[in-house]
Every structure is written in C-alpha cells, then in structure tokens.
mmCIF file with all atom_site columns, C-alpha atoms in Angstrom:
data_model
loop_
_atom_site.group_PDB
_atom_site.id
_atom_site.type_symbol
_atom_site.label_atom_id
_atom_site.label_alt_id
_atom_site.label_comp_id
_atom_site.label_asym_id
_atom_site.label_entity_id
_atom_site.label_seq_id
_atom_site.pdbx_PDB_ins_code
_atom_site.Cartn_x
_atom_site.Cartn_y
_atom_site.Cartn_z
_atom_site.occupancy
_atom_site.B_iso_or_equiv
_atom_site.pdbx_formal_charge
_atom_site.auth_seq_id
_atom_site.auth_comp_id
_atom_site.auth_asym_id
_atom_site.auth_atom_id
_atom_site.pdbx_PDB_model_num
ATOM 1  C CA . MET H 1 1  ? -108.337 97.566  173.078 1.00 85.00 ? 538 MET H CA 1
ATOM 2  C CA . ILE H 1 2  ? -105.457 96.744  175.421 1.00 89.00 ? 539 ILE H CA 1
ATOM 3  C CA . LEU H 1 3  ? -105.803 100.151 177.063 1.00 93.00 ? 540 LEU H CA 1
ATOM 4  C CA . PHE H 1 4  ? -109.482 99.427  177.729 1.00 93.00 ? 541 PHE H CA 1
ATOM 5  C CA . VAL H 1 5  ? -108.628 96.113  179.407 1.00 93.00 ? 542 VAL H CA 1
ATOM 6  C CA . GLU H 1 6  ? -105.967 97.844  181.485 1.00 95.00 ? 543 GLU H CA 1
ATOM 7  C CA . LEU H 1 7  ? -108.523 100.430 182.623 1.00 96.00 ? 544 LEU H CA 1
ATOM 8  C CA . LEU H 1 8  ? -110.959 97.645  183.528 1.00 95.00 ? 545 LEU H CA 1
ATOM 9  C CA . VAL H 1 9  ? -108.273 95.903  185.569 1.00 96.00 ? 546 VAL H CA 1
ATOM 10 C CA . LEU H 1 10 ? -107.404 99.189  187.284 1.00 97.00 ? 547 LEU H CA 1
ATOM 11 C CA . ALA H 1 11 ? -111.072 99.718  188.170 1.00 96.00 ? 548 ALA H CA 1
ATOM 12 C CA . LEU H 1 12 ? -111.253 96.134  189.450 1.00 96.00 ? 549 LEU H CA 1
ATOM 13 C CA . VAL H 1 13 ? -108.169 96.552  191.633 1.00 97.00 ? 550 VAL H CA 1
ATOM 14 C CA . MET H 1 14 ? -109.367 99.874  193.053 1.00 97.00 ? 551 MET H CA 1
ATOM 15 C CA . LEU H 1 15 ? -112.836 98.502  193.831 1.00 97.00 ? 552 LEU H CA 1
ATOM 16 C CA . SER H 1 16 ? -111.271 95.399  195.402 1.00 97.00 ? 553 SER H CA 1
ATOM 17 C CA . ILE H 1 17 ? -109.146 97.540  197.713 1.00 97.00 ? 554 ILE H CA 1
ATOM 18 C CA . ILE H 1 18 ? -112.171 99.604  198.704 1.00 96.00 ? 555 ILE H CA 1
ATOM 19 C CA . LEU H 1 19 ? -114.214 96.467  199.423 1.00 96.00 ? 556 LEU H CA 1
ATOM 20 C CA . VAL H 1 20 ? -111.410 94.761  201.373 1.00 97.00 ? 557 VAL H CA 1
ATOM 21 C CA . VAL H 1 21 ? -111.229 97.773  203.678 1.00 96.00 ? 558 VAL H CA 1
ATOM 22 C CA . GLY H 1 22 ? -114.874 98.840  203.651 1.00 93.00 ? 559 GLY H CA 1
ATOM 23 C CA . ILE H 1 23 ? -116.717 95.594  204.339 1.00 94.00 ? 560 ILE H CA 1
ATOM 24 C CA . PRO H 1 24 ? -114.901 94.680  207.583 1.00 94.00 ? 561 PRO H CA 1
ATOM 25 C CA . VAL H 1 25 ? -115.190 98.265  208.831 1.00 93.00 ? 562 VAL H CA 1
ATOM 26 C CA . THR H 1 26 ? -118.915 98.261  208.078 1.00 92.00 ? 563 THR H CA 1
ATOM 27 C CA . LEU H 1 27 ? -119.460 94.911  209.779 1.00 91.00 ? 564 LEU H CA 1
ATOM 28 C CA . ALA H 1 28 ? -117.471 95.962  212.846 1.00 93.00 ? 565 ALA H CA 1
ATOM 29 C CA . SER H 1 29 ? -119.317 99.266  213.290 1.00 91.00 ? 566 SER H CA 1
ATOM 30 C CA . PRO H 1 30 ? -122.485 98.995  215.377 1.00 91.00 ? 567 PRO H CA 1
ATOM 31 C CA . GLY H 1 31 ? -125.607 99.667  213.344 1.00 88.00 ? 568 GLY H CA 1
ATOM 32 C CA . GLN H 1 32 ? -123.807 100.323 210.068 1.00 89.00 ? 569 GLN H CA 1
ATOM 33 C CA . TRP H 1 33 ? -124.773 97.049  208.411 1.00 87.00 ? 570 TRP H CA 1
ATOM 34 C CA . GLU H 1 34 ? -128.434 97.992  208.190 1.00 90.00 ? 571 GLU H CA 1
ATOM 35 C CA . LYS H 1 35 ? -127.547 101.379 206.685 1.00 90.00 ? 572 LYS H CA 1
ATOM 36 C CA . SER H 1 36 ? -124.928 100.128 204.222 1.00 91.00 ? 573 SER H CA 1
ATOM 37 C CA . LYS H 1 37 ? -126.302 96.729  203.191 1.00 92.00 ? 574 LYS H CA 1
ATOM 38 C CA . LYS H 1 38 ? -127.665 97.889  199.830 1.00 95.00 ? 575 LYS H CA 1
ATOM 39 C CA . LEU H 1 39 ? -124.472 99.784  198.965 1.00 93.00 ? 576 LEU H CA 1
ATOM 40 C CA . ILE H 1 40 ? -122.285 96.785  199.794 1.00 93.00 ? 577 ILE H CA 1
ATOM 41 C CA . TYR H 1 41 ? -124.402 94.374  197.759 1.00 96.00 ? 578 TYR H CA 1
ATOM 42 C CA . THR H 1 42 ? -124.377 96.809  194.824 1.00 96.00 ? 579 THR H CA 1
ATOM 43 C CA . SER H 1 43 ? -120.593 97.167  195.059 1.00 96.00 ? 580 SER H CA 1
ATOM 44 C CA . ILE H 1 44 ? -120.167 93.393  195.100 1.00 96.00 ? 581 ILE H CA 1
ATOM 45 C CA . GLY H 1 45 ? -122.408 93.109  192.033 1.00 97.00 ? 582 GLY H CA 1
ATOM 46 C CA . ILE H 1 46 ? -120.304 95.701  190.210 1.00 97.00 ? 583 ILE H CA 1
ATOM 47 C CA . TRP H 1 47 ? -117.159 93.816  191.254 1.00 97.00 ? 584 TRP H CA 1
ATOM 48 C CA . VAL H 1 48 ? -118.497 90.534  189.844 1.00 97.00 ? 585 VAL H CA 1
ATOM 49 C CA . GLY H 1 49 ? -119.595 92.319  186.668 1.00 97.00 ? 586 GLY H CA 1
ATOM 50 C CA . LEU H 1 50 ? -116.120 93.814  186.234 1.00 96.00 ? 587 LEU H CA 1
ATOM 51 C CA . ILE H 1 51 ? -114.553 90.365  186.553 1.00 97.00 ? 588 ILE H CA 1
ATOM 52 C CA . ILE H 1 52 ? -116.874 88.896  183.914 1.00 96.00 ? 589 ILE H CA 1
ATOM 53 C CA . ILE H 1 53 ? -116.528 91.850  181.519 1.00 95.00 ? 590 ILE H CA 1
ATOM 54 C CA . THR H 1 54 ? -112.738 91.901  181.899 1.00 95.00 ? 591 THR H CA 1
ATOM 55 C CA . GLY H 1 55 ? -112.512 88.168  181.215 1.00 94.00 ? 592 GLY H CA 1
ATOM 56 C CA . VAL H 1 56 ? -114.741 88.327  178.145 1.00 94.00 ? 593 VAL H CA 1
ATOM 57 C CA . ILE H 1 57 ? -112.950 91.324  176.644 1.00 94.00 ? 594 ILE H CA 1
ATOM 58 C CA . ASN H 1 58 ? -109.551 89.828  177.473 1.00 93.00 ? 595 ASN H CA 1
ATOM 59 C CA . SER H 1 59 ? -110.464 86.681  175.542 1.00 92.00 ? 596 SER H CA 1
ATOM 60 C CA . PHE H 1 60 ? -110.638 88.768  172.341 1.00 91.00 ? 597 PHE H CA 1
ATOM 61 C CA . ILE H 1 61 ? -107.033 89.961  172.712 1.00 88.00 ? 598 ILE H CA 1
ATOM 62 C CA . VAL H 1 62 ? -104.573 87.637  171.052 1.00 73.00 ? 599 VAL H CA 1
#
C-alpha cells in the first residue's frame, strides 16, 4: 500500500513539473493556446484527481 502511495506521489510530482514548464510555454507561444487548450485542461483535471486520490489513499495508511 505504501508503494502505491509513493507511485502516486511520483506521478503527481512528474505531472506537476510538466505542467509548470508546459503551461507558460504554451501561453507564450503565438497560436498554441487554441491548439493545446483541451490537452491542458485534461492535464489539470488529472492533476487534481491525483491529489484527491493520493489524499484519500494516504488517509488509510496508519
């Protein structure tokens, strides 16, 4: 169970790094926002889901 939480945290950290770099680059590039809007919103939804899932599963570990 602890290994699963650690993998969730690793996925959360990796996705956070990708979003911290990717969103400003996308917003600064001309015309990229219209092309990448759906991908960015999906990535943010996955990020929020990972936070909620990690918190819920972590609450079961004593």
